[in-house]
Tab-separated table of N, CA and C in Angstrom:
chain	number	residue	atom	x	y	z
A	316	ASP	N	309.962	43.864	142.927
A	316	ASP	CA	309.652	45.278	143.026
A	316	ASP	C	310.917	46.137	143.005
A	317	GLU	N	311.942	45.690	143.737
A	317	GLU	CA	313.174	46.469	143.765
A	317	GLU	C	313.860	46.480	142.403
A	318	VAL	N	313.836	45.358	141.720
A	318	VAL	CA	314.441	45.288	140.390
A	318	VAL	C	313.687	46.217	139.447
A	319	PHE	N	312.351	46.252	139.569
A	319	PHE	CA	311.539	47.158	138.759
A	319	PHE	C	311.943	48.605	139.031
A	320	SER	N	312.094	48.960	140.306
A	320	SER	CA	312.492	50.322	140.673
A	320	SER	C	313.847	50.671	140.085
A	321	LEU	N	314.805	49.768	140.245
A	321	LEU	CA	316.155	50.014	139.736
A	321	LEU	C	316.163	50.116	138.215
A	322	GLU	N	315.491	49.195	137.567
A	322	GLU	CA	315.450	49.194	136.103
A	322	GLU	C	314.779	50.467	135.584
A	323	LEU	N	313.694	50.858	136.218
A	323	LEU	CA	312.969	52.050	135.794
A	323	LEU	C	313.807	53.311	136.004
A	324	ALA	N	314.490	53.392	137.125
A	324	ALA	CA	315.270	54.587	137.454
A	324	ALA	C	316.476	54.773	136.544
A	325	THR	N	316.921	53.729	135.865
A	325	THR	CA	318.082	53.860	134.975
A	325	THR	C	317.688	54.280	133.558
A	326	LYS	N	316.400	54.434	133.317
A	326	LYS	CA	315.926	54.880	131.994
A	326	LYS	C	316.081	56.393	131.864
A	327	ASP	N	315.998	56.888	130.627
A	327	ASP	CA	315.948	58.333	130.415
A	327	ASP	C	314.672	58.867	131.040
A	328	LEU	N	314.698	60.126	131.454
A	328	LEU	CA	313.580	60.701	132.204
A	328	LEU	C	312.231	60.619	131.486
A	329	PRO	N	312.113	60.988	130.206
A	329	PRO	CA	310.805	60.875	129.549
A	329	PRO	C	310.295	59.427	129.499
A	330	GLU	N	311.198	58.495	129.215
A	330	GLU	CA	310.813	57.080	129.180
A	330	GLU	C	310.431	56.590	130.580
A	331	LEU	N	311.161	57.066	131.578
A	331	LEU	CA	310.868	56.697	132.972
A	331	LEU	C	309.441	57.110	133.342
A	332	VAL	N	309.063	58.333	133.027
A	332	VAL	CA	307.725	58.824	133.370
A	332	VAL	C	306.657	58.012	132.635
A	333	ASP	N	306.897	57.688	131.368
A	333	ASP	CA	305.943	56.865	130.616
A	333	ASP	C	305.812	55.474	131.228
A	334	LEU	N	306.935	54.854	131.553
A	334	LEU	CA	306.910	53.507	132.127
A	334	LEU	C	306.363	53.482	133.550
A	335	ALA	N	306.551	54.574	134.290
A	335	ALA	CA	306.060	54.639	135.672
A	335	ALA	C	304.539	54.554	135.728
A	336	GLN	N	303.871	54.841	134.636
A	336	GLN	CA	302.420	54.749	134.611
A	336	GLN	C	301.938	53.310	134.751
A	337	GLN	N	302.831	52.346	134.559
A	337	GLN	CA	302.470	50.942	134.738
A	337	GLN	C	302.414	50.561	136.215
A	338	ASP	N	303.017	51.377	137.068
A	338	ASP	CA	302.998	51.122	138.501
A	338	ASP	C	301.817	51.866	139.106
A	339	VAL	N	301.362	51.405	140.268
A	339	VAL	CA	300.210	52.046	140.904
A	339	VAL	C	300.595	53.313	141.659
A	340	HIS	N	301.886	53.532	141.882
A	340	HIS	CA	302.329	54.689	142.658
A	340	HIS	C	302.730	55.841	141.748
A	341	PRO	N	302.623	57.071	142.251
A	341	PRO	CA	303.085	58.228	141.470
A	341	PRO	C	304.582	58.122	141.186
A	342	PRO	N	305.061	58.849	140.179
A	342	PRO	CA	306.450	58.657	139.728
A	342	PRO	C	307.531	59.378	140.529
A	343	MET	N	307.213	60.138	141.574
A	343	MET	CA	308.242	60.931	142.238
A	343	MET	C	309.389	60.077	142.775
A	344	TYR	N	309.069	58.934	143.353
A	344	TYR	CA	310.140	58.094	143.884
A	344	TYR	C	311.089	57.671	142.770
A	345	TYR	N	310.543	57.262	141.644
A	345	TYR	CA	311.379	56.805	140.533
A	345	TYR	C	312.232	57.948	139.972
A	346	VAL	N	311.653	59.129	139.891
A	346	VAL	CA	312.406	60.296	139.415
A	346	VAL	C	313.517	60.632	140.408
A	347	SER	N	313.195	60.602	141.688
A	347	SER	CA	314.208	60.859	142.721
A	347	SER	C	315.313	59.820	142.656
A	348	LEU	N	314.924	58.555	142.507
A	348	LEU	CA	315.906	57.478	142.414
A	348	LEU	C	316.778	57.646	141.162
A	349	HIS	N	316.167	58.106	140.079
A	349	HIS	CA	316.916	58.363	138.844
A	349	HIS	C	318.045	59.366	139.098
A	350	PHE	N	317.708	60.478	139.759
A	350	PHE	CA	318.720	61.493	140.030
A	350	PHE	C	319.718	61.026	141.096
A	351	TRP	N	319.238	60.262	142.078
A	351	TRP	CA	320.111	59.709	143.111
A	351	TRP	C	321.172	58.789	142.475
A	352	LEU	N	320.722	57.883	141.621
A	352	LEU	CA	321.649	56.970	140.958
A	352	LEU	C	322.577	57.723	140.009
A	353	GLY	N	322.031	58.734	139.324
A	353	GLY	CA	322.838	59.554	138.420
A	353	GLY	C	323.935	60.302	139.146
A	354	MET	N	323.625	60.783	140.346
A	354	MET	CA	324.626	61.489	141.146
A	354	MET	C	325.776	60.539	141.490
A	355	TRP	N	325.439	59.323	141.887
A	355	TRP	CA	326.474	58.345	142.232
A	355	TRP	C	327.237	57.868	140.991
A	356	LYS	N	326.516	57.734	139.894
A	356	LYS	CA	327.176	57.288	138.657
A	356	LYS	C	328.191	58.328	138.186
A	357	ALA	N	327.890	59.614	138.421
A	357	ALA	CA	328.793	60.688	138.028
A	357	ALA	C	330.136	60.606	138.756
A	358	ILE	N	330.152	59.987	139.936
A	358	ILE	CA	331.427	59.847	140.658
A	358	ILE	C	331.998	58.431	140.521
A	359	GLY	N	331.397	57.637	139.606
A	359	GLY	CA	331.969	56.349	139.268
A	359	GLY	C	331.357	55.132	139.945
A	360	VAL	N	330.236	55.293	140.648
A	360	VAL	CA	329.590	54.160	141.310
A	360	VAL	C	328.440	53.680	140.435
A	361	GLU	N	328.493	52.423	140.042
A	361	GLU	CA	327.465	51.861	139.162
A	361	GLU	C	326.175	51.573	139.940
A	362	PRO	N	325.008	51.750	139.299
A	362	PRO	CA	323.728	51.470	139.956
A	362	PRO	C	323.630	50.015	140.417
A	363	SER	N	323.057	49.828	141.594
A	363	SER	CA	322.834	48.497	142.148
A	363	SER	C	321.644	48.570	143.097
A	364	ILE	N	321.161	47.408	143.506
A	364	ILE	CA	320.048	47.372	144.460
A	364	ILE	C	320.465	48.046	145.766
A	365	LEU	N	321.671	47.765	146.219
A	365	LEU	CA	322.161	48.377	147.462
A	365	LEU	C	322.185	49.896	147.350
A	366	LEU	N	322.649	50.405	146.232
A	366	LEU	CA	322.679	51.849	146.022
A	366	LEU	C	321.256	52.411	145.935
A	367	ALA	N	320.356	51.667	145.303
A	367	ALA	CA	318.961	52.106	145.230
A	367	ALA	C	318.338	52.151	146.624
A	368	ARG	N	318.657	51.181	147.470
A	368	ARG	CA	318.145	51.181	148.847
A	368	ARG	C	318.693	52.355	149.643
A	369	SER	N	319.877	52.824	149.277
A	369	SER	CA	320.493	53.911	150.040
A	369	SER	C	319.684	55.207	149.969
A	370	LEU	N	318.857	55.380	148.950
A	370	LEU	CA	317.993	56.569	148.901
A	370	LEU	C	317.014	56.565	150.070
A	371	ASN	N	316.444	55.408	150.382
A	371	ASN	CA	315.545	55.335	151.530
A	371	ASN	C	316.303	55.448	152.845
A	372	ILE	N	317.534	54.997	152.879
A	372	ILE	CA	318.344	55.194	154.083
A	372	ILE	C	318.599	56.687	154.277
A	373	PHE	N	318.875	57.390	153.184
A	373	PHE	CA	319.041	58.845	153.257
A	373	PHE	C	317.741	59.505	153.713
A	374	SER	N	316.600	59.060	153.175
A	374	SER	CA	315.295	59.600	153.594
A	374	SER	C	315.075	59.364	155.081
A	375	TRP	N	315.460	58.190	155.561
A	375	TRP	CA	315.334	57.858	156.978
A	375	TRP	C	316.186	58.803	157.819
A	376	ALA	N	317.415	59.077	157.364
A	376	ALA	CA	318.296	59.991	158.099
A	376	ALA	C	317.699	61.401	158.140
A	377	VAL	N	317.135	61.850	157.025
A	377	VAL	CA	316.480	63.157	156.988
A	377	VAL	C	315.279	63.163	157.941
A	378	LEU	N	314.559	62.053	158.004
A	378	LEU	CA	313.424	61.927	158.916
A	378	LEU	C	313.874	62.078	160.369
A	379	VAL	N	314.955	61.409	160.742
A	379	VAL	CA	315.455	61.484	162.119
A	379	VAL	C	315.905	62.907	162.444
A	380	VAL	N	316.619	63.551	161.537
A	380	VAL	CA	317.061	64.930	161.759
A	380	VAL	C	315.852	65.868	161.834
A	381	GLY	N	314.882	65.679	160.934
A	381	GLY	CA	313.669	66.498	160.968
A	381	GLY	C	312.889	66.314	162.263
A	382	ALA	N	312.805	65.077	162.733
A	382	ALA	CA	312.125	64.809	164.009
A	382	ALA	C	312.857	65.513	165.145
A	383	PHE	N	314.173	65.445	165.134
A	383	PHE	CA	314.949	66.118	166.178
A	383	PHE	C	314.690	67.621	166.159
A	384	LEU	N	314.755	68.237	164.983
A	384	LEU	CA	314.556	69.683	164.889
A	384	LEU	C	313.153	70.088	165.321
A	385	ALA	N	312.162	69.287	164.942
A	385	ALA	CA	310.792	69.595	165.349
A	385	ALA	C	310.625	69.468	166.859
A	386	MET	N	311.161	68.398	167.424
A	386	MET	CA	311.039	68.193	168.868
A	386	MET	C	311.857	69.216	169.648
A	387	LYS	N	312.951	69.662	169.068
A	387	LYS	CA	313.804	70.652	169.729
A	387	LYS	C	313.084	71.976	169.909
A	388	ARG	N	312.136	72.262	169.052
A	388	ARG	CA	311.387	73.526	169.170
A	388	ARG	C	310.472	73.540	170.381
A	389	ARG	N	310.127	72.352	170.916
A	389	ARG	CA	309.199	72.292	172.043
A	389	ARG	C	309.765	71.603	173.284
A	390	SER	N	311.035	71.188	173.220
A	390	SER	CA	311.606	70.494	174.375
A	390	SER	C	313.098	70.765	174.464
A	391	ARG	N	313.704	70.196	175.494
A	391	ARG	CA	315.142	70.339	175.665
A	391	ARG	C	315.880	69.427	174.680
A	392	THR	N	317.157	69.700	174.490
A	392	THR	CA	317.968	68.966	173.516
A	392	THR	C	317.991	67.473	173.815
A	393	LEU	N	318.161	67.104	175.066
A	393	LEU	CA	318.222	65.693	175.430
A	393	LEU	C	316.905	64.986	175.121
A	394	GLU	N	315.785	65.626	175.444
A	394	GLU	CA	314.475	65.043	175.146
A	394	GLU	C	314.254	64.916	173.641
A	395	ALA	N	314.674	65.933	172.895
A	395	ALA	CA	314.538	65.889	171.442
A	395	ALA	C	315.405	64.780	170.855
A	396	ALA	N	316.608	64.619	171.384
A	396	ALA	CA	317.497	63.557	170.894
A	396	ALA	C	316.909	62.181	171.193
A	397	LEU	N	316.342	62.018	172.369
A	397	LEU	CA	315.710	60.743	172.716
A	397	LEU	C	314.510	60.475	171.812
A	398	GLY	N	313.671	61.481	171.594
A	398	GLY	CA	312.509	61.319	170.723
A	398	GLY	C	312.900	60.987	169.296
A	399	ALA	N	313.912	61.690	168.778
A	399	ALA	CA	314.368	61.427	167.405
A	399	ALA	C	314.981	60.031	167.296
A	400	THR	N	315.669	59.602	168.347
A	400	THR	CA	316.225	58.251	168.357
A	400	THR	C	315.112	57.215	168.300
A	401	LEU	N	314.052	57.443	169.073
A	401	LEU	CA	312.926	56.514	169.051
A	401	LEU	C	312.247	56.485	167.683
A	402	VAL	N	312.123	57.654	167.057
A	402	VAL	CA	311.560	57.699	165.699
A	402	VAL	C	312.443	56.894	164.749
A	403	GLY	N	313.737	57.060	164.869
A	403	GLY	CA	314.668	56.356	163.996
A	403	GLY	C	314.715	54.859	164.222
A	404	LEU	N	314.373	54.414	165.425
A	404	LEU	CA	314.419	52.994	165.743
A	404	LEU	C	313.078	52.276	165.565
A	405	LEU	N	312.049	53.007	165.149
A	405	LEU	CA	310.759	52.353	164.920
A	405	LEU	C	310.940	51.203	163.935
A	406	PRO	N	310.493	50.006	164.298
A	406	PRO	CA	310.694	48.861	163.401
A	406	PRO	C	310.161	49.089	161.991
A	407	GLY	N	309.013	49.729	161.873
A	407	GLY	CA	308.456	49.998	160.545
A	407	GLY	C	309.341	50.931	159.739
A	408	ALA	N	309.881	51.957	160.392
A	408	ALA	CA	310.762	52.896	159.697
A	408	ALA	C	312.038	52.208	159.249
A	409	VAL	N	312.600	51.393	160.119
A	409	VAL	CA	313.829	50.677	159.765
A	409	VAL	C	313.564	49.708	158.611
A	410	GLN	N	312.437	49.034	158.653
A	410	GLN	CA	312.110	48.083	157.583
A	410	GLN	C	311.933	48.793	156.250
A	411	LEU	N	311.307	49.966	156.260
A	411	LEU	CA	311.071	50.691	155.016
A	411	LEU	C	312.359	51.205	154.383
A	412	THR	N	313.411	51.335	155.167
A	412	THR	CA	314.682	51.793	154.602
A	412	THR	C	315.410	50.669	153.886
A	413	GLN	N	314.931	49.456	154.013
A	413	GLN	CA	315.635	48.312	153.447
A	413	GLN	C	315.099	47.891	152.092
A	414	ASP	N	314.160	48.648	151.547
A	414	ASP	CA	313.581	48.330	150.246
A	414	ASP	C	313.793	49.488	149.277
A	415	ALA	N	314.028	49.156	148.043
A	415	ALA	CA	314.132	50.175	146.994
A	415	ALA	C	312.742	50.399	146.410
A	416	ARG	N	311.850	50.896	147.251
A	416	ARG	CA	310.473	51.214	146.845
A	416	ARG	C	310.092	52.574	147.428
A	417	SER	N	308.935	53.048	147.126
A	417	SER	CA	308.527	54.411	147.469
A	417	SER	C	308.128	54.610	148.928
A	418	TYR	N	308.104	53.567	149.714
A	418	TYR	CA	307.576	53.666	151.079
A	418	TYR	C	308.408	54.568	151.981
A	419	GLY	N	309.707	54.565	151.829
A	419	GLY	CA	310.569	55.391	152.672
A	419	GLY	C	310.322	56.874	152.470
A	420	MET	N	310.155	57.290	151.224
A	420	MET	CA	309.886	58.711	150.954
A	420	MET	C	308.488	59.099	151.423
A	421	ALA	N	307.537	58.180	151.290
A	421	ALA	CA	306.185	58.451	151.786
A	421	ALA	C	306.198	58.591	153.305
A	422	LEU	N	306.958	57.744	153.981
A	422	LEU	CA	307.095	57.835	155.437
A	422	LEU	C	307.727	59.167	155.829
A	423	LEU	N	308.761	59.567	155.118
A	423	LEU	CA	309.409	60.846	155.389
A	423	LEU	C	308.413	61.995	155.265
A	424	GLY	N	307.694	62.043	154.166
A	424	GLY	CA	306.751	63.135	153.936
A	424	GLY	C	305.617	63.162	154.938
A	425	THR	N	304.991	62.022	155.196
A	425	THR	CA	303.856	62.010	156.127
A	425	THR	C	304.298	62.311	157.552
A	426	THR	N	305.447	61.800	157.964
A	426	THR	CA	305.912	62.056	159.333
A	426	THR	C	306.296	63.513	159.531
A	427	LEU	N	307.021	64.093	158.575
A	427	LEU	CA	307.358	65.510	158.706
A	427	LEU	C	306.111	66.384	158.676
A	428	ALA	N	305.139	66.032	157.845
A	428	ALA	CA	303.879	66.785	157.822
A	428	ALA	C	303.183	66.694	159.175
A	429	PHE	N	303.172	65.505	159.764
A	429	PHE	CA	302.577	65.317	161.086
A	429	PHE	C	303.287	66.165	162.143
A	430	LEU	N	304.606	66.156	162.119
A	430	LEU	CA	305.356	66.940	163.105
A	430	LEU	C	305.070	68.438	162.967
A	431	VAL	N	304.916	68.904	161.742
A	431	VAL	CA	304.593	70.317	161.530
A	431	VAL	C	303.203	70.627	162.098
A	432	LEU	N	302.248	69.712	161.912
A	432	LEU	CA	300.918	69.925	162.479
A	432	LEU	C	300.975	69.979	163.997
A	433	VAL	N	301.746	69.100	164.598
A	433	VAL	CA	301.875	69.098	166.052
A	433	VAL	C	302.536	70.392	166.527
A	434	LEU	N	303.555	70.851	165.821
A	434	LEU	CA	304.188	72.117	166.180
A	434	LEU	C	303.186	73.264	166.114
A	435	ASP	N	302.369	73.269	165.087
A	435	ASP	CA	301.373	74.327	164.962
A	435	ASP	C	300.334	74.229	166.079
A	436	LEU	N	299.943	73.023	166.408
A	436	LEU	CA	298.932	72.818	167.444
A	436	LEU	C	299.429	73.289	168.798
A	437	THR	N	300.712	73.144	169.052
A	437	THR	CA	301.267	73.522	170.352
A	437	THR	C	301.917	74.896	170.339
A	438	ALA	N	301.779	75.635	169.252
A	438	ALA	CA	302.412	76.947	169.135
A	438	ALA	C	301.736	77.961	170.040
A	439	THR	N	302.534	78.855	170.551
A	439	THR	CA	302.026	79.993	171.307
A	439	THR	C	302.099	81.207	170.392
A	440	ASP	N	301.535	82.314	170.857
A	440	ASP	CA	301.602	83.528	170.037
A	440	ASP	C	303.051	83.940	169.779
A	441	ARG	N	303.922	83.691	170.739
A	441	ARG	CA	305.337	84.045	170.596
A	441	ARG	C	306.017	83.209	169.499
A	442	THR	N	305.616	81.950	169.361
A	442	THR	CA	306.262	81.073	168.384
A	442	THR	C	305.557	81.066	167.034
A	443	ARG	N	304.493	81.812	166.896
A	443	ARG	CA	303.755	81.845	165.632
A	443	ARG	C	304.375	82.788	164.612
A	444	ARG	N	305.475	83.438	164.947
A	444	ARG	CA	306.121	84.363	164.016
A	444	ARG	C	306.481	83.685	162.705
A	445	THR	N	306.872	82.429	162.758
A	445	THR	CA	307.269	81.698	161.553
A	445	THR	C	306.169	80.737	161.113
A	446	HIS	N	304.940	81.078	161.391
A	446	HIS	CA	303.791	80.238	161.082
A	446	HIS	C	303.755	79.831	159.604
A	447	TRP	N	304.019	80.766	158.713
A	447	TRP	CA	303.965	80.473	157.279
A	447	TRP	C	305.062	79.494	156.872
A	448	ILE	N	306.208	79.522	157.551
A	448	ILE	CA	307.280	78.576	157.238
A	448	ILE	C	306.835	77.154	157.565
A	449	SER	N	306.156	76.998	158.707
A	449	SER	CA	305.652	75.678	159.095
A	449	SER	C	304.698	75.139	158.038
A	450	TRP	N	303.822	75.988	157.555
A	450	TRP	CA	302.856	75.517	156.561
A	450	TRP	C	303.507	75.269	155.205
A	451	ALA	N	304.570	75.997	154.895
A	451	ALA	CA	305.317	75.709	153.661
A	451	ALA	C	306.004	74.350	153.766
A	452	VAL	N	306.573	74.048	154.942
A	452	VAL	CA	307.191	72.737	155.158
A	452	VAL	C	306.124	71.649	155.097
A	453	PHE	N	304.943	71.919	155.687
A	453	PHE	CA	303.842	70.952	155.623
A	453	PHE	C	303.466	70.672	154.165
A	454	ALA	N	303.349	71.725	153.366
A	454	ALA	CA	302.974	71.555	151.955
A	454	ALA	C	304.044	70.766	151.200
A	455	LEU	N	305.311	71.090	151.427
A	455	LEU	CA	306.398	70.379	150.753
A	455	LEU	C	306.444	68.912	151.187
A	456	ALA	N	306.319	68.660	152.491
A	456	ALA	CA	306.327	67.279	152.991
A	456	ALA	C	305.130	66.505	152.442
A	457	SER	N	303.980	67.151	152.366
A	457	SER	CA	302.785	66.503	151.810
A	457	SER	C	302.979	66.180	150.333
A	458	LEU	N	303.622	67.087	149.616
A	458	LEU	CA	303.907	66.847	148.198
A	458	LEU	C	304.844	65.657	148.026
A	459	VAL	N	305.875	65.577	148.854
A	459	VAL	CA	306.790	64.431	148.797
A	459	VAL	C	306.014	63.133	149.060
A	460	ALA	N	305.161	63.156	150.066
A	460	ALA	CA	304.411	61.949	150.430
A	460	ALA	C	303.446	61.534	149.330
A	461	THR	N	302.612	62.462	148.888
A	461	THR	CA	301.571	62.101	147.917
A	461	THR	C	302.125	61.845	146.522
A	462	SER	N	303.294	62.383	146.236
A	462	SER	CA	303.924	62.125	144.937
A	462	SER	C	304.744	60.849	144.945
A	463	SER	N	304.894	60.242	146.135
A	463	SER	CA	305.669	59.015	146.260
A	463	SER	C	304.803	57.772	146.411
A	464	HIS	N	303.691	57.917	147.105
A	464	HIS	CA	302.845	56.751	147.356
A	464	HIS	C	301.382	57.181	147.278
A	465	HIS	N	300.570	56.402	146.587
A	465	HIS	CA	299.196	56.813	146.306
A	465	HIS	C	298.280	56.821	147.536
A	466	LEU	N	298.625	56.170	148.617
A	466	LEU	CA	297.766	56.183	149.807
A	466	LEU	C	298.181	57.223	150.846
A	467	SER	N	299.227	57.963	150.581
A	467	SER	CA	299.687	58.974	151.534
A	467	SER	C	298.637	60.044	151.789
A	468	TRP	N	297.851	60.352	150.796
A	468	TRP	CA	296.839	61.395	150.987
A	468	TRP	C	295.829	60.988	152.053
A	469	LEU	N	295.554	59.688	152.203
A	469	LEU	CA	294.645	59.245	153.270
A	469	LEU	C	295.241	59.516	154.648
A	470	VAL	N	296.519	59.246	154.785
A	470	VAL	CA	297.193	59.508	156.057
A	470	VAL	C	297.193	61.004	156.340
A	471	LEU	N	297.468	61.807	155.332
A	471	LEU	CA	297.493	63.256	155.511
A	471	LEU	C	296.116	63.807	155.877
A	472	ILE	N	295.066	63.315	155.248
A	472	ILE	CA	293.705	63.749	155.592
A	472	ILE	C	293.382	63.378	157.038
A	473	ALA	N	293.751	62.165	157.446
A	473	ALA	CA	293.518	61.740	158.828
A	473	ALA	C	294.270	62.655	159.799
A	474	MET	N	295.486	63.042	159.446
A	474	MET	CA	296.265	63.939	160.304
A	474	MET	C	295.613	65.308	160.421
A	475	VAL	N	295.151	65.849	159.303
A	475	VAL	CA	294.526	67.167	159.328
A	475	VAL	C	293.236	67.128	160.150
A	476	ILE	N	292.451	66.073	160.001
A	476	ILE	CA	291.231	65.932	160.809
A	476	ILE	C	291.585	65.846	162.285
A	477	ALA	N	292.601	65.036	162.620
A	477	ALA	CA	293.025	64.920	164.020
A	477	ALA	C	293.520	66.267	164.540
A	478	TRP	N	294.245	67.019	163.700
A	478	TRP	CA	294.721	68.339	164.103
A	478	TRP	C	293.552	69.284	164.368
A	479	LEU	N	292.554	69.278	163.466
A	479	LEU	CA	291.387	70.147	163.657
A	479	LEU	C	290.628	69.799	164.927
A	480	VAL	N	290.380	68.511	165.147
A	480	VAL	CA	289.661	68.071	166.349
A	480	VAL	C	290.459	68.435	167.600
A	481	SER	N	291.751	68.175	167.587
A	481	SER	CA	292.594	68.504	168.741
A	481	SER	C	292.628	70.003	168.987
A	482	SER	N	292.679	70.770	167.933
A	482	SER	CA	292.704	72.219	168.060
A	482	SER	C	291.424	72.726	168.713
A	483	VAL	N	290.291	72.188	168.305
A	483	VAL	CA	289.008	72.590	168.901
A	483	VAL	C	288.942	72.160	170.362
A	484	ILE	N	289.412	70.945	170.665
A	484	ILE	CA	289.386	70.454	172.047
A	484	ILE	C	290.304	71.294	172.930
A	485	LEU	N	291.500	71.599	172.447
A	485	LEU	CA	292.460	72.359	173.254
A	485	LEU	C	292.130	73.854	173.340
A	486	ASN	N	291.667	74.429	172.263
A	486	ASN	CA	291.444	75.874	172.209
A	486	ASN	C	289.979	76.277	172.316
A	487	GLY	N	289.088	75.315	172.231
A	487	GLY	CA	287.676	75.646	172.183
A	487	GLY	C	287.302	76.140	170.798
A	488	LEU	N	286.035	76.317	170.569
A	488	LEU	CA	285.574	76.772	169.260
A	488	LEU	C	285.409	78.287	169.305
A	489	HIS	N	286.411	78.980	168.823
A	489	HIS	CA	286.419	80.437	168.774
A	489	HIS	C	286.383	80.877	167.333
A	490	PRO	N	285.879	82.071	167.066
A	490	PRO	CA	285.896	82.579	165.686
A	490	PRO	C	287.314	82.584	165.104
A	491	ARG	N	288.308	82.853	165.945
A	491	ARG	CA	289.689	82.864	165.481
A	491	ARG	C	290.124	81.467	165.038
A	492	SER	N	289.655	80.418	165.727
A	492	SER	CA	290.018	79.052	165.354
A	492	SER	C	289.448	78.705	164.010
């Protein structure tokens, strides 16, 4: 699988998109990997499996920073740092960073989308000023997830249902809800 990802990402973009149709996953990961490898090649680093895996390591780092920023909005810095550390040390997350496949980007997108839903669920009227920004981040994170792995939409639907149910339980069923 990793060799397929690496080989596909080194093709020209139109050929990459055509060949990506042979895989069951959407092409976003391969396109991202193409540009990731191209960026490194421009500074003289040749494509390799290790370099291809580094894209998921970068996604993991973005996930940890995103988790910290999300948790920081609702807790103290130390608590947010501890929570982000725990997110970063999750065995599944660490394992997904070790493969040159689409799972790391799907994890990044679904987790950030989940954190945005939780932020919205716990928002007060004072913190709702940037409500549209949260939903823009949710949409972007969802796009990253669903464009990287074909089952991400199931996770996102489950999250939205859980958010709706939690919102009704916490806030009651009001016309505003």
